[in-house]
Amino acid sequence: RKEVEQDPGPFNVPEGATVAFNCTYSNSASQSFFWYRQDCRKEPKLLMSVYSSGNEDGRFTAQLNRASQYISLLIRDSKLSDSATYLCVVTTGGRSSASKIIFGSGTRLSIRP
Amino acid sequence: DAGVTQSPTHLIKTRGQQVTLRCSPKSGHDTVSWYQQALGQGPQFIFQYYEEEERQRGNFPDRFSGHQFPNYSSELNVNALLLGDSALYLCASSERGAFNQPQHFGDGTRLSIL
């Protein structure tokens, strides 16, 4: 089983729709969680950090469920410009020598007019 | 505010050769991490440099080595190149050697092995 798993998609939704995807992680000791966005042939860019209490940034909402070991990303009122691959990132260990950072394989999202 | 810069942008090598990739971190950052991203996959962590030392290492063979300079810039060296080393190599910078902070990525070096 992969340490971080994402549905590869593609998710193909109309403009204005709400879309959500999850990312599951296997290590219960995982500490930090992030969503990154990667456009085709570009570098990943931080979309948002994911906090235990959940957080919202405009049309984007991220949630963490430690009990079930997954994080989620909800995009409301989707725009054409939201078309991208969304990468889930999980870290463990803080600054210790055993710390790790693991990227999921990404979920492809395509918004159609 | 200078972001993360990587060079070269593209590189073509043949099997068995050696390659060196370079990275300058974002202004104010002291930690550099290197990632390999194969087509259709997420970035895979290679190693991290902080205070001129390799602090963390992912599951990559010793053919992959690196260095960090006093000005925080870094190099990734890959020896005895294999066809499977063809990928996008990403450098990311952050602060204080921690993973629990956002990584700021450069544009990457696209390496092709023939």
PDB file of C-alpha atoms in Angstrom:
ATOM      1  CA  ARG A   1       0.000   0.000   0.000  1.00  0.00           C
ATOM      2  CA  LYS A   2       1.311   3.463  -0.894  1.00  0.00           C
ATOM      3  CA  GLU A   3       2.021   5.795   2.005  1.00  0.00           C
ATOM      4  CA  VAL A   4      -0.027   8.567   0.383  1.00  0.00           C
ATOM      5  CA  GLU A   5      -2.783   7.735  -2.078  1.00  0.00           C
ATOM      6  CA  GLN A   6      -4.868   9.902  -4.349  1.00  0.00           C
ATOM      7  CA  ASP A   7      -7.476   9.137  -6.971  1.00  0.00           C
ATOM      8  CA  PRO A   8      -5.641  10.022 -10.207  1.00  0.00           C
ATOM      9  CA  GLY A   9      -8.849  11.185 -11.908  1.00  0.00           C
ATOM     10  CA  PRO A  10      -9.294  12.898 -14.231  1.00  0.00           C
ATOM     11  CA  PHE A  11     -12.212  14.730 -12.691  1.00  0.00           C
ATOM     12  CA  ASN A  12     -14.010  16.500 -15.522  1.00  0.00           C
ATOM     13  CA  VAL A  13     -16.576  18.998 -14.199  1.00  0.00           C
ATOM     14  CA  PRO A  14     -18.437  22.008 -15.628  1.00  0.00           C
ATOM     15  CA  GLU A  15     -17.498  25.540 -14.716  1.00  0.00           C
ATOM     16  CA  GLY A  16     -19.291  26.652 -11.557  1.00  0.00           C
ATOM     17  CA  ALA A  17     -19.537  23.146 -10.106  1.00  0.00           C
ATOM     18  CA  THR A  18     -18.272  22.064  -6.711  1.00  0.00           C
ATOM     19  CA  VAL A  19     -15.682  19.323  -6.710  1.00  0.00           C
ATOM     20  CA  ALA A  20     -13.986  17.479  -3.876  1.00  0.00           C
ATOM     21  CA  PHE A  21     -11.210  14.945  -3.660  1.00  0.00           C
ATOM     22  CA  ASN A  22      -9.533  13.069  -0.880  1.00  0.00           C
ATOM     23  CA  CYS A  23      -6.056  11.880  -0.070  1.00  0.00           C
ATOM     24  CA  THR A  24      -5.400   9.007   2.330  1.00  0.00           C
ATOM     25  CA  TYR A  25      -2.203   8.453   4.283  1.00  0.00           C
ATOM     26  CA  SER A  26      -0.970   5.341   6.057  1.00  0.00           C
ATOM     27  CA  ASN A  27       1.262   6.698   8.843  1.00  0.00           C
ATOM     28  CA  SER A  28      -0.790   7.700  11.862  1.00  0.00           C
ATOM     29  CA  ALA A  29       2.192   9.735  13.148  1.00  0.00           C
ATOM     30  CA  SER A  30       2.015  12.115  10.180  1.00  0.00           C
ATOM     31  CA  GLN A  31       2.267  15.693  11.326  1.00  0.00           C
ATOM     32  CA  SER A  32       1.865  18.218   8.540  1.00  0.00           C
ATOM     33  CA  PHE A  33      -0.360  18.233   5.520  1.00  0.00           C
ATOM     34  CA  PHE A  34      -0.484  20.373   2.422  1.00  0.00           C
ATOM     35  CA  TRP A  35      -2.216  20.696  -0.920  1.00  0.00           C
ATOM     36  CA  TYR A  36      -0.109  21.800  -3.881  1.00  0.00           C
ATOM     37  CA  ARG A  37      -1.272  22.654  -7.357  1.00  0.00           C
ATOM     38  CA  GLN A  38       0.756  21.749 -10.437  1.00  0.00           C
ATOM     39  CA  ASP A  39      -0.022  23.027 -13.903  1.00  0.00           C
ATOM     40  CA  CYS A  40       1.073  21.027 -16.924  1.00  0.00           C
ATOM     41  CA  ARG A  41       4.873  21.051 -17.269  1.00  0.00           C
ATOM     42  CA  LYS A  42       5.227  23.560 -14.438  1.00  0.00           C
ATOM     43  CA  GLU A  43       6.512  23.350 -10.873  1.00  0.00           C
ATOM     44  CA  PRO A  44       4.228  22.543  -7.916  1.00  0.00           C
ATOM     45  CA  LYS A  45       2.936  25.583  -6.035  1.00  0.00           C
ATOM     46  CA  LEU A  46       1.519  25.623  -2.531  1.00  0.00           C
ATOM     47  CA  LEU A  47      -2.249  25.907  -2.547  1.00  0.00           C
ATOM     48  CA  MET A  48      -2.856  25.646   1.164  1.00  0.00           C
ATOM     49  CA  SER A  49      -1.704  24.052   4.375  1.00  0.00           C
ATOM     50  CA  VAL A  50      -4.200  21.777   6.093  1.00  0.00           C
ATOM     51  CA  TYR A  51      -4.823  22.360   9.778  1.00  0.00           C
ATOM     52  CA  SER A  52      -6.521  20.092  12.281  1.00  0.00           C
ATOM     53  CA  SER A  53      -9.404  22.525  12.592  1.00  0.00           C
ATOM     54  CA  GLY A  54      -9.808  22.742   8.839  1.00  0.00           C
ATOM     55  CA  ASN A  55      -9.204  25.895   6.871  1.00  0.00           C
ATOM     56  CA  GLU A  56     -10.720  27.907   4.094  1.00  0.00           C
ATOM     57  CA  ASP A  57      -9.174  30.222   1.540  1.00  0.00           C
ATOM     58  CA  GLY A  58     -11.752  31.791  -0.723  1.00  0.00           C
ATOM     59  CA  ARG A  59     -13.339  29.039  -2.802  1.00  0.00           C
ATOM     60  CA  PHE A  60     -11.018  26.380  -1.378  1.00  0.00           C
ATOM     61  CA  THR A  61     -11.628  24.405   1.814  1.00  0.00           C
ATOM     62  CA  ALA A  62      -9.247  21.821   3.247  1.00  0.00           C
ATOM     63  CA  GLN A  63     -10.094  19.338   5.975  1.00  0.00           C
ATOM     64  CA  LEU A  64      -8.068  16.834   7.988  1.00  0.00           C
ATOM     65  CA  ASN A  65      -9.588  13.674   9.431  1.00  0.00           C
ATOM     66  CA  ARG A  66      -6.970  12.061  11.665  1.00  0.00           C
ATOM     67  CA  ALA A  67      -9.217   9.241  12.793  1.00  0.00           C
ATOM     68  CA  SER A  68      -9.720   8.022   9.236  1.00  0.00           C
ATOM     69  CA  GLN A  69      -6.329   9.276   8.066  1.00  0.00           C
ATOM     70  CA  TYR A  70      -7.319  11.389   5.126  1.00  0.00           C
ATOM     71  CA  ILE A  71      -7.299  14.992   4.014  1.00  0.00           C
ATOM     72  CA  SER A  72      -9.737  16.557   1.614  1.00  0.00           C
ATOM     73  CA  LEU A  73      -9.903  19.520  -0.728  1.00  0.00           C
ATOM     74  CA  LEU A  74     -13.174  21.136  -1.741  1.00  0.00           C
ATOM     75  CA  ILE A  75     -13.350  23.637  -4.579  1.00  0.00           C
ATOM     76  CA  ARG A  76     -16.531  25.670  -4.899  1.00  0.00           C
ATOM     77  CA  ASP A  77     -17.698  27.630  -7.941  1.00  0.00           C
ATOM     78  CA  SER A  78     -14.918  26.105 -10.032  1.00  0.00           C
ATOM     79  CA  LYS A  79     -13.203  28.232 -12.679  1.00  0.00           C
ATOM     80  CA  LEU A  80     -11.515  27.232 -15.903  1.00  0.00           C
ATOM     81  CA  SER A  81      -8.246  28.336 -14.291  1.00  0.00           C
ATOM     82  CA  ASP A  82      -8.657  25.650 -11.607  1.00  0.00           C
ATOM     83  CA  SER A  83      -7.752  22.999 -14.195  1.00  0.00           C
ATOM     84  CA  ALA A  84      -4.533  21.460 -12.881  1.00  0.00           C
ATOM     85  CA  THR A  85      -3.153  18.496 -10.980  1.00  0.00           C
ATOM     86  CA  TYR A  86      -3.630  18.678  -7.219  1.00  0.00           C
ATOM     87  CA  LEU A  87      -0.909  17.063  -5.135  1.00  0.00           C
ATOM     88  CA  CYS A  88      -1.395  15.945  -1.571  1.00  0.00           C
ATOM     89  CA  VAL A  89       1.685  16.202   0.679  1.00  0.00           C
ATOM     90  CA  VAL A  90       2.194  14.530   4.054  1.00  0.00           C
ATOM     91  CA  THR A  91       5.171  14.939   6.366  1.00  0.00           C
ATOM     92  CA  THR A  92       6.314  13.078   9.439  1.00  0.00           C
ATOM     93  CA  GLY A  93       9.023  13.605  11.988  1.00  0.00           C
ATOM     94  CA  GLY A  94       9.360  17.383  12.162  1.00  0.00           C
ATOM     95  CA  ARG A  95      13.094  18.103  12.104  1.00  0.00           C
ATOM     96  CA  SER A  96      14.288  14.729  13.320  1.00  0.00           C
ATOM     97  CA  SER A  97      16.592  12.549  11.257  1.00  0.00           C
ATOM     98  CA  ALA A  98      13.671  10.224  10.594  1.00  0.00           C
ATOM     99  CA  SER A  99      11.456  12.890   9.109  1.00  0.00           C
ATOM    100  CA  LYS A 100       9.910  12.278   5.708  1.00  0.00           C
ATOM    101  CA  ILE A 101       7.985  14.182   3.114  1.00  0.00           C
ATOM    102  CA  ILE A 102       5.755  12.267   0.746  1.00  0.00           C
ATOM    103  CA  PHE A 103       3.869  13.560  -2.265  1.00  0.00           C
ATOM    104  CA  GLY A 104       0.842  11.795  -3.666  1.00  0.00           C
ATOM    105  CA  SER A 105       0.717  11.059  -7.366  1.00  0.00           C
ATOM    106  CA  GLY A 106      -1.829  13.815  -7.871  1.00  0.00           C
ATOM    107  CA  THR A 107      -5.448  14.170  -8.923  1.00  0.00           C
ATOM    108  CA  ARG A 108      -6.087  15.690 -12.333  1.00  0.00           C
ATOM    109  CA  LEU A 109      -8.903  18.196 -12.511  1.00  0.00           C
ATOM    110  CA  SER A 110     -10.305  19.523 -15.761  1.00  0.00           C
ATOM    111  CA  ILE A 111     -12.944  22.259 -15.750  1.00  0.00           C
ATOM    112  CA  ARG A 112     -15.016  22.523 -18.933  1.00  0.00           C
ATOM    113  CA  PRO A 113     -16.853  25.673 -20.110  1.00  0.00           C
TER     114      PRO A 113
ATOM    115  CA  ASP B   1      12.231  38.904  -4.336  1.00  0.00           C
ATOM    116  CA  ALA B   2      14.178  36.205  -6.147  1.00  0.00           C
ATOM    117  CA  GLY B   3      12.457  32.855  -6.143  1.00  0.00           C
ATOM    118  CA  VAL B   4      14.091  29.468  -6.520  1.00  0.00           C
ATOM    119  CA  THR B   5      16.212  29.278  -9.647  1.00  0.00           C
ATOM    120  CA  GLN B   6      17.454  26.106 -11.324  1.00  0.00           C
ATOM    121  CA  SER B   7      19.855  25.465 -14.166  1.00  0.00           C
ATOM    122  CA  PRO B   8      19.960  24.192 -16.776  1.00  0.00           C
ATOM    123  CA  THR B   9      16.348  24.090 -17.937  1.00  0.00           C
ATOM    124  CA  HIS B  10      16.812  21.077 -20.164  1.00  0.00           C
ATOM    125  CA  LEU B  11      19.581  18.548 -20.499  1.00  0.00           C
ATOM    126  CA  ILE B  12      20.166  15.539 -22.727  1.00  0.00           C
ATOM    127  CA  LYS B  13      22.668  12.884 -21.694  1.00  0.00           C
ATOM    128  CA  THR B  14      23.488   9.323 -22.645  1.00  0.00           C
ATOM    129  CA  ARG B  15      23.600   6.254 -20.451  1.00  0.00           C
ATOM    130  CA  GLY B  16      26.653   6.038 -18.222  1.00  0.00           C
ATOM    131  CA  GLN B  17      27.353   9.759 -18.228  1.00  0.00           C
ATOM    132  CA  GLN B  18      27.327  12.009 -15.203  1.00  0.00           C
ATOM    133  CA  VAL B  19      25.256  15.165 -14.689  1.00  0.00           C
ATOM    134  CA  THR B  20      25.260  18.125 -12.316  1.00  0.00           C
ATOM    135  CA  LEU B  21      22.170  20.227 -11.702  1.00  0.00           C
ATOM    136  CA  ARG B  22      22.189  23.526  -9.832  1.00  0.00           C
ATOM    137  CA  CYS B  23      19.780  25.362  -7.582  1.00  0.00           C
ATOM    138  CA  SER B  24      19.680  28.711  -5.833  1.00  0.00           C
ATOM    139  CA  PRO B  25      17.117  28.953  -3.027  1.00  0.00           C
ATOM    140  CA  LYS B  26      14.559  31.661  -2.521  1.00  0.00           C
ATOM    141  CA  SER B  27      15.957  34.715  -0.781  1.00  0.00           C
ATOM    142  CA  GLY B  28      15.902  34.177   2.973  1.00  0.00           C
ATOM    143  CA  HIS B  29      15.769  30.372   2.744  1.00  0.00           C
ATOM    144  CA  ASP B  30      18.599  28.190   4.004  1.00  0.00           C
ATOM    145  CA  THR B  31      17.346  24.688   3.196  1.00  0.00           C
ATOM    146  CA  VAL B  32      17.319  22.989  -0.183  1.00  0.00           C
ATOM    147  CA  SER B  33      15.525  19.772  -1.079  1.00  0.00           C
ATOM    148  CA  TRP B  34      15.749  17.867  -4.344  1.00  0.00           C
ATOM    149  CA  TYR B  35      12.977  15.843  -5.946  1.00  0.00           C
ATOM    150  CA  GLN B  36      12.630  13.590  -8.958  1.00  0.00           C
ATOM    151  CA  GLN B  37       9.313  13.674 -10.798  1.00  0.00           C
ATOM    152  CA  ALA B  38       8.583  11.052 -13.435  1.00  0.00           C
ATOM    153  CA  LEU B  39       5.790  11.651 -15.939  1.00  0.00           C
ATOM    154  CA  GLY B  40       2.377  11.200 -14.348  1.00  0.00           C
ATOM    155  CA  GLN B  41       3.794  10.825 -10.850  1.00  0.00           C
ATOM    156  CA  GLY B  42       4.197  13.098  -7.879  1.00  0.00           C
ATOM    157  CA  PRO B  43       7.642  14.384  -6.885  1.00  0.00           C
ATOM    158  CA  GLN B  44       9.786  11.861  -5.026  1.00  0.00           C
ATOM    159  CA  PHE B  45      12.095  13.192  -2.349  1.00  0.00           C
ATOM    160  CA  ILE B  46      15.805  12.601  -3.056  1.00  0.00           C
ATOM    161  CA  PHE B  47      17.538  14.463  -0.231  1.00  0.00           C
ATOM    162  CA  GLN B  48      17.629  17.668   1.758  1.00  0.00           C
ATOM    163  CA  TYR B  49      20.556  19.939   2.562  1.00  0.00           C
ATOM    164  CA  TYR B  50      20.714  22.239   5.540  1.00  0.00           C
ATOM    165  CA  GLU B  51      23.800  23.897   7.041  1.00  0.00           C
ATOM    166  CA  GLU B  52      25.858  22.382   4.198  1.00  0.00           C
ATOM    167  CA  GLU B  53      25.042  18.823   5.273  1.00  0.00           C
ATOM    168  CA  GLU B  54      22.735  16.158   3.903  1.00  0.00           C
ATOM    169  CA  ARG B  55      20.070  15.954   6.602  1.00  0.00           C
ATOM    170  CA  GLN B  56      17.477  13.630   5.140  1.00  0.00           C
ATOM    171  CA  ARG B  57      17.568  11.168   2.289  1.00  0.00           C
ATOM    172  CA  GLY B  58      14.868   9.397   0.375  1.00  0.00           C
ATOM    173  CA  ASN B  59      15.051   5.986  -1.216  1.00  0.00           C
ATOM    174  CA  PHE B  60      17.614   6.794  -3.906  1.00  0.00           C
ATOM    175  CA  PRO B  61      20.908   4.991  -4.624  1.00  0.00           C
ATOM    176  CA  ASP B  62      24.344   6.422  -3.910  1.00  0.00           C
ATOM    177  CA  ARG B  63      24.621   7.435  -7.563  1.00  0.00           C
ATOM    178  CA  PHE B  64      22.649  10.461  -6.437  1.00  0.00           C
ATOM    179  CA  SER B  65      24.744  12.849  -4.402  1.00  0.00           C
ATOM    180  CA  GLY B  66      24.677  16.497  -3.585  1.00  0.00           C
ATOM    181  CA  HIS B  67      26.300  19.462  -2.035  1.00  0.00           C
ATOM    182  CA  GLN B  68      25.290  22.718  -0.415  1.00  0.00           C
ATOM    183  CA  PHE B  69      27.482  25.798  -0.506  1.00  0.00           C
ATOM    184  CA  PRO B  70      27.900  28.522   2.140  1.00  0.00           C
ATOM    185  CA  ASN B  71      25.548  30.782   0.189  1.00  0.00           C
ATOM    186  CA  TYR B  72      22.859  28.030   0.518  1.00  0.00           C
ATOM    187  CA  SER B  73      22.883  27.148  -3.178  1.00  0.00           C
ATOM    188  CA  SER B  74      23.035  23.467  -3.976  1.00  0.00           C
ATOM    189  CA  GLU B  75      24.042  20.931  -6.601  1.00  0.00           C
ATOM    190  CA  LEU B  76      22.614  17.535  -7.425  1.00  0.00           C
ATOM    191  CA  ASN B  77      24.998  15.060  -9.052  1.00  0.00           C
ATOM    192  CA  VAL B  78      23.929  11.850 -10.694  1.00  0.00           C
ATOM    193  CA  ASN B  79      26.566   9.327 -11.817  1.00  0.00           C
ATOM    194  CA  ALA B  80      26.309   6.390 -14.196  1.00  0.00           C
ATOM    195  CA  LEU B  81      23.054   7.633 -15.690  1.00  0.00           C
ATOM    196  CA  LEU B  82      20.353   5.097 -16.495  1.00  0.00           C
ATOM    197  CA  LEU B  83      17.430   5.428 -18.874  1.00  0.00           C
ATOM    198  CA  GLY B  84      15.165   5.424 -15.823  1.00  0.00           C
ATOM    199  CA  ASP B  85      16.774   8.632 -14.567  1.00  0.00           C
ATOM    200  CA  SER B  86      14.898  10.567 -17.251  1.00  0.00           C
ATOM    201  CA  ALA B  87      12.607  12.881 -15.299  1.00  0.00           C
ATOM    202  CA  LEU B  88      11.946  16.408 -14.139  1.00  0.00           C
ATOM    203  CA  TYR B  89      14.305  17.293 -11.290  1.00  0.00           C
ATOM    204  CA  LEU B  90      12.863  19.841  -8.926  1.00  0.00           C
ATOM    205  CA  CYS B  91      14.624  21.871  -6.307  1.00  0.00           C
ATOM    206  CA  ALA B  92      12.655  23.349  -3.421  1.00  0.00           C
ATOM    207  CA  SER B  93      13.742  25.689  -0.682  1.00  0.00           C
ATOM    208  CA  SER B  94      12.435  26.243   2.805  1.00  0.00           C
ATOM    209  CA  GLU B  95      13.615  27.413   6.179  1.00  0.00           C
ATOM    210  CA  ARG B  96      15.509  25.834   9.067  1.00  0.00           C
ATOM    211  CA  GLY B  97      15.705  22.284   7.747  1.00  0.00           C
ATOM    212  CA  ALA B  98      12.111  21.417   8.507  1.00  0.00           C
ATOM    213  CA  PHE B  99       9.571  19.605   6.345  1.00  0.00           C
ATOM    214  CA  ASN B 100       6.600  21.053   8.195  1.00  0.00           C
ATOM    215  CA  GLN B 101       6.872  24.270   6.224  1.00  0.00           C
ATOM    216  CA  PRO B 102       5.777  24.906   2.661  1.00  0.00           C
ATOM    217  CA  GLN B 103       8.290  24.020  -0.024  1.00  0.00           C
ATOM    218  CA  HIS B 104       8.970  26.674  -2.670  1.00  0.00           C
ATOM    219  CA  PHE B 105       9.848  25.040  -5.969  1.00  0.00           C
ATOM    220  CA  GLY B 106      11.968  26.101  -8.901  1.00  0.00           C
ATOM    221  CA  ASP B 107      10.926  25.515 -12.488  1.00  0.00           C
ATOM    222  CA  GLY B 108      12.901  22.284 -12.624  1.00  0.00           C
ATOM    223  CA  THR B 109      15.482  20.714 -14.923  1.00  0.00           C
ATOM    224  CA  ARG B 110      14.120  18.313 -17.487  1.00  0.00           C
ATOM    225  CA  LEU B 111      16.690  15.531 -17.912  1.00  0.00           C
ATOM    226  CA  SER B 112      16.481  13.132 -20.837  1.00  0.00           C
ATOM    227  CA  ILE B 113      18.699  10.064 -21.035  1.00  0.00           C
ATOM    228  CA  LEU B 114      19.232   8.519 -24.471  1.00  0.00           C
TER     229      LEU B 114
END
